[in-house]
XYZ file of C-alpha atoms in Angstrom:
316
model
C -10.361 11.238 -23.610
C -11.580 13.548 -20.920
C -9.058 14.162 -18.394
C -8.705 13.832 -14.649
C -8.030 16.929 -12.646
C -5.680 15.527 -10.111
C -3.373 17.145 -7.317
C -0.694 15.692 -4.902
C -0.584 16.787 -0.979
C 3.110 15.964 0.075
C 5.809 16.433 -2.493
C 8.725 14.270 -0.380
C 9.976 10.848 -1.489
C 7.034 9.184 -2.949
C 4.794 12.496 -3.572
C 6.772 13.372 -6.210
C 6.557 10.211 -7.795
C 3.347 10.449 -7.744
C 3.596 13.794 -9.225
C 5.444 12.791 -12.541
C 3.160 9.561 -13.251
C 0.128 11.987 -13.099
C 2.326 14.220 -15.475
C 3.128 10.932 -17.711
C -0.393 9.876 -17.418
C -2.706 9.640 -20.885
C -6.308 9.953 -18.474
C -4.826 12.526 -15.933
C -4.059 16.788 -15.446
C -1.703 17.360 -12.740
C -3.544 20.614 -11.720
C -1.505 21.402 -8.612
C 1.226 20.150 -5.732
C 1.217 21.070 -2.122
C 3.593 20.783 0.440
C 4.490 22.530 3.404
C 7.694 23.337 1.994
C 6.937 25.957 -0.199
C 9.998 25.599 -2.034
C 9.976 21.918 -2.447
C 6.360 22.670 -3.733
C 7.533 25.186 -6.215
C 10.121 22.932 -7.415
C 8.183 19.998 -8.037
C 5.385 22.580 -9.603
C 7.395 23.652 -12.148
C 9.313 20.105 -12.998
C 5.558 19.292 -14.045
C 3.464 22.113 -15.302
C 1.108 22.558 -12.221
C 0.529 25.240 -9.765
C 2.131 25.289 -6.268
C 0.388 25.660 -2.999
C 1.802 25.694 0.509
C -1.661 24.753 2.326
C -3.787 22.162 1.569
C -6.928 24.170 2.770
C -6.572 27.222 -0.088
C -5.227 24.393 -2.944
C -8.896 22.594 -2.451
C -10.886 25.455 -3.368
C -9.247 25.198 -6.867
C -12.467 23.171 -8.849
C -10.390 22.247 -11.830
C -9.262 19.520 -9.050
C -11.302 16.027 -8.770
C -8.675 13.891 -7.335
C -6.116 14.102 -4.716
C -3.431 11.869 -4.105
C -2.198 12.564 -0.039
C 1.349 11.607 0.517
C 2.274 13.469 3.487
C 3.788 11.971 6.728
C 1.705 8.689 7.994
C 0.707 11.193 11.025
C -1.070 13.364 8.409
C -2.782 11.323 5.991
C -5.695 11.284 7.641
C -6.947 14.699 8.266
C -5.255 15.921 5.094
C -7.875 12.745 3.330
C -10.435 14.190 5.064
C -9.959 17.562 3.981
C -10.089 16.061 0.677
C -13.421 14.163 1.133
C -14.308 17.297 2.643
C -13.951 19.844 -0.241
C -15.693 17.134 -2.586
C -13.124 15.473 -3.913
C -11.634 11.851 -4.668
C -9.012 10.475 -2.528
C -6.191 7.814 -3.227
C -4.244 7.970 0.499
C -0.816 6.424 1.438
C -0.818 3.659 3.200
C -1.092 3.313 6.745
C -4.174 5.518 5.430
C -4.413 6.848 9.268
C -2.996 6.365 12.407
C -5.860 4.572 14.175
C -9.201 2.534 12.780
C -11.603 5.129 14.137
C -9.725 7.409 11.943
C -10.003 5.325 8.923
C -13.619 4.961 10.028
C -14.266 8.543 9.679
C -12.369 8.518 5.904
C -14.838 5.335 5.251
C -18.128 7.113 6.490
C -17.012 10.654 4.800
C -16.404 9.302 1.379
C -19.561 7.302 1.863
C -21.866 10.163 2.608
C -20.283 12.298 -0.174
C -20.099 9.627 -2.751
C -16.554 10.101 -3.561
C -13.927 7.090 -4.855
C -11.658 6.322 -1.149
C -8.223 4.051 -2.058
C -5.549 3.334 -0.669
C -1.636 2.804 -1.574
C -1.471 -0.863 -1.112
C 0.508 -0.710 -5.035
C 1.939 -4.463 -4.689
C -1.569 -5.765 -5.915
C -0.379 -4.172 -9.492
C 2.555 -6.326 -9.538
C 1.750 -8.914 -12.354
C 2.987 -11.763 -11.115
C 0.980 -11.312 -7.663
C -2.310 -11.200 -9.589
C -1.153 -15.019 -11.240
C -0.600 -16.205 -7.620
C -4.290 -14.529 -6.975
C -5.409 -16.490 -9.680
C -3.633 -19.497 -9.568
C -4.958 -19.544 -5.713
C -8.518 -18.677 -6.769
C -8.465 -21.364 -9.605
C -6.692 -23.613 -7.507
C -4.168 -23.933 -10.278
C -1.436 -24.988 -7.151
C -4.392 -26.932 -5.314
C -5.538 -25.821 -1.846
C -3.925 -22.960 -0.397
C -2.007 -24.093 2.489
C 0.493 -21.129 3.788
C 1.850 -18.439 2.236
C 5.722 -16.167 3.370
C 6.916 -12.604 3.043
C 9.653 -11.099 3.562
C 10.527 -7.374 3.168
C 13.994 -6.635 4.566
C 16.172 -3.751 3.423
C 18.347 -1.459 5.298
C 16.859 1.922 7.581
C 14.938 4.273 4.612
C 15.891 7.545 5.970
C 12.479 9.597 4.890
C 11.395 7.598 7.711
C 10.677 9.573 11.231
C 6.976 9.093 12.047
C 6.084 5.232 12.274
C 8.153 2.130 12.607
C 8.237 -1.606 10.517
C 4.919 -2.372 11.270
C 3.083 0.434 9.902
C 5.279 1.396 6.637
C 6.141 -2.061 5.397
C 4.752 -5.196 6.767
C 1.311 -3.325 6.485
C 2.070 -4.329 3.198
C 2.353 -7.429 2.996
C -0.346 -7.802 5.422
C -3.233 -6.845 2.610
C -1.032 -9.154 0.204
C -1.978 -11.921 2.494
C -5.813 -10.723 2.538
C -5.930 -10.348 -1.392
C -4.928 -13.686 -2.645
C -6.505 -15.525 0.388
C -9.566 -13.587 0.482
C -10.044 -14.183 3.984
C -9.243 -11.980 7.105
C -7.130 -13.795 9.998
C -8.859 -14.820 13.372
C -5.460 -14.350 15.079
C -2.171 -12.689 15.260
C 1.003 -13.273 17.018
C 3.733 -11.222 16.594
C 7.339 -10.222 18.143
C 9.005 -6.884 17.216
C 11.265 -4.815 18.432
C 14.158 -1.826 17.736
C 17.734 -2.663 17.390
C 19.361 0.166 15.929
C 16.584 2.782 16.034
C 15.078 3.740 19.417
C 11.703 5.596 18.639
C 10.079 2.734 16.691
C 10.293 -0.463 15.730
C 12.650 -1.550 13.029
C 11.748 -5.410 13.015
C 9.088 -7.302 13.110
C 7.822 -11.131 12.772
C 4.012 -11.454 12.683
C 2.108 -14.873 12.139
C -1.331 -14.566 10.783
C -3.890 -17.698 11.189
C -7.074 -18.077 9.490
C -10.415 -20.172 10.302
C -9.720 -22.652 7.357
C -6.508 -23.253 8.590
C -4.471 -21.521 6.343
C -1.457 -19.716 8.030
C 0.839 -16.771 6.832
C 4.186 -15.266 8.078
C 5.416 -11.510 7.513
C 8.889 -10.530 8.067
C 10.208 -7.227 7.908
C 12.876 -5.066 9.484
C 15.296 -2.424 8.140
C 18.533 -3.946 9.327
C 19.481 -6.115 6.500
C 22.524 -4.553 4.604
C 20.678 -5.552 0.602
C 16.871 -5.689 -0.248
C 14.741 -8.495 -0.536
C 10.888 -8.412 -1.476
C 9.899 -11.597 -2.041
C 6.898 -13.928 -1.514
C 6.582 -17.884 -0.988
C 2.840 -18.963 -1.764
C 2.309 -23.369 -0.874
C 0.100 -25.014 -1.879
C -1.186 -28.938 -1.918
C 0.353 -29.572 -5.392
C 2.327 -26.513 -6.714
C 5.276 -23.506 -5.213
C 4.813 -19.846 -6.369
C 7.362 -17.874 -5.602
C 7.618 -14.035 -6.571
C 10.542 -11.169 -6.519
C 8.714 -8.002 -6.062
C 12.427 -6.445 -6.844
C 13.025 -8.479 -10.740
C 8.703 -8.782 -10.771
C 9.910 -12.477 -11.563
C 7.450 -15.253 -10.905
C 8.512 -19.335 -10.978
C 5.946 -21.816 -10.734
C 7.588 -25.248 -9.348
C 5.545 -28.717 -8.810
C 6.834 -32.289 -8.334
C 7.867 -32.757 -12.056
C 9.409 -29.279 -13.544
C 9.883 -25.872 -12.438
C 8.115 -22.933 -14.814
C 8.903 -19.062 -15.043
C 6.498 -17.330 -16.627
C 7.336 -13.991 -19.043
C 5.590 -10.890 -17.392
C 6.101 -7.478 -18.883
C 7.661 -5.070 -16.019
C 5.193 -2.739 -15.000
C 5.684 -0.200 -12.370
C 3.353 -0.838 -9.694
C 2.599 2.731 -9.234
C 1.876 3.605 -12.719
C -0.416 1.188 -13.020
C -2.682 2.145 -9.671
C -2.638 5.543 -10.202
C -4.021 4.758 -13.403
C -6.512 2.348 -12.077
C -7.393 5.043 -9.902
C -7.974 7.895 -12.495
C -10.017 5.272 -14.451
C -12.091 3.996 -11.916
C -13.541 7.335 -11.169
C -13.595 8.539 -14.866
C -16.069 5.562 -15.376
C -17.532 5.115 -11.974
C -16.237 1.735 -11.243
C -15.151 0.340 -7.703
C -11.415 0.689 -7.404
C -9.509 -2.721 -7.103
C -8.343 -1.304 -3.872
C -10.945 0.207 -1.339
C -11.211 2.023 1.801
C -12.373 -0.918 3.742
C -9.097 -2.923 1.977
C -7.124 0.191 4.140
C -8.920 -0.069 7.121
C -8.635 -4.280 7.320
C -4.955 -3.947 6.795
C -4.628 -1.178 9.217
C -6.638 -3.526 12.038
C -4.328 -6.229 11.579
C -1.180 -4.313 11.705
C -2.295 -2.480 15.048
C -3.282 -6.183 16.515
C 0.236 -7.379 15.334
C 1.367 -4.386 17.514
C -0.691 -4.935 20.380
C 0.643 -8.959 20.396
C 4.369 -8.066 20.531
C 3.530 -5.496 23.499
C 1.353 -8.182 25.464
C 3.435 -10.963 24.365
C 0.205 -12.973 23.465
C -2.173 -14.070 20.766
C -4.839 -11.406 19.849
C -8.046 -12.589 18.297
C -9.826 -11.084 15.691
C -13.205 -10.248 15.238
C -14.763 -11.574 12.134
């Protein structure tokens, strides 16, 4: 199997994850880690075989890298993707993928020009029981769609410092809502606020309505002392409910209640893999720049509601 050359910008709390899956990988070469702590760099470096770099700018010029995972700070992710898309090569980028859309524009209209693979970290969509729901919606297995609830609650994650609810969690959950509906909201209302934590927000409630009808409701905050990830799909004749935490899935309709037996996969694993493939064989990753910048839109017009106090409408 010819291998990916692959490197990771941003060796904190989920960098390094991303680090050891290349590592564990059967289509993937970690080539090299960067981070602009050297010594966190080294030490992740030499956990897995690759070479350590301290600037992002010198690392690129290596050409036994095709690939780049960025995993820095959300503040970052965009002009360290850009170098990327810059020096030639593939990009998978955290999520919120930048910090505004004519940022994520630029990543859209770079990777476009150079012909490179853009995706971003949006790794719920691997979750095997979310791809059923998907289905089941598509197929109308559970009838017509008719609302669907999230909620991602779990106490303050201390890595972080640089964006609040909106933009690290319920962004989330907001392209969950776009991938089994398949449809992109016409409005959003939304209240947030900080309780504990006075730079950003650390809760939010955001309602998302669509032109069929359909309606969805996010809610996230990092104030609840244990961690639920869960998500309530309704439709006309059947209940899906998922735990993103067990991966457990129960279908329930007016005469019995069935859980289906899903193999637990790690999420991550499985789109970094995606990823690798997808350029290996030219194919259009499952997840796409455009998926990044849609999600990104809504979660900037869910902030925009809460400030205003008011419904903002969406453009189709």
């Amino acid at each position: 199997m010819n291998k990916l050359g692959v490197a990771v910008i941003g060796t904190g709390f989920w960098g390094k994850n991303h680090a050891r899956i290349y590592k564990e990988l059967e289509n993937t070469n970690l080539v090299a880690v960067c981070d602009v702590n050297p010594e966190r760099a080294k030490t992740i470096a030499e956990q897995y075989g690759a070479k350590a770099y301290s600037d992002s700018t010198t690392m690129l010029k290596n050409p036994e890298i095709q690939a780049v995972s960025v995993c820095t700070w959300s503040i970052k992710l965009a002009e360290e993707a850009l170098k990327c898309l810059n020096a030639d090569k593939h990009v998978l980028v955290e999520k919120p993928m930048a910090t505004d859309t004519k940022q994520a524009q630029t990543l859209l209209d770079t990777a476009k020009a150079n012909d490179l693979q853009l995706s971003v970290g949006f790794l719920m969509r691997f979750i095997p029981g979310l791809q059923q729901i998907k289905q089941a919606v598509e197929t109308k297995k559970i009838g017509e769609l008719v609302s669907a609830t999230a909620k991602r609650v779990t106490q303050w994650p201390e890595r972080i410092g640089d964006v609040g609810i909106v933009k690290d969690t319920a962004i989330h959950d907001i392209d969950v809502m776009h991938f089994i509906s398949g449809e992109k909201p016409i409005s959003i209302y939304a209240k947030m606020g900080n309780m504990r934590h006075r730079q950003f927000e650390d809760y939010a409630q955001i309602m998302l309505t669509y032109e069929s009808g359909k309606t969805a409701f996010i809610e996230s905050n990092w104030l609840t002392p244990y961690k639920i990830r869960s998500l309530n799909v309704t439709g006309s004749e059947a209940i899906m409910r998922l735990d993103y935490n067990s991966q457990e899935l129960w279908i329930e309709n007016a005469v019995e209640t069935v859980q289906p037996r899903n193999s637990f996969k790690e999420p991550l694993k499985a789109e970094l893999e995606h990823f690798a493939e997808c350029i290996i064989e030219k194919k259009t990753p499952m997840i796409t720049g455009e998926d990044g910048y849609r999600a990104l839109e809504i979660a900037l017009a869910a902030m925009e509601s809460s400030a205003k106090n008011t419904v903002i409408k969406l453009n189709k």
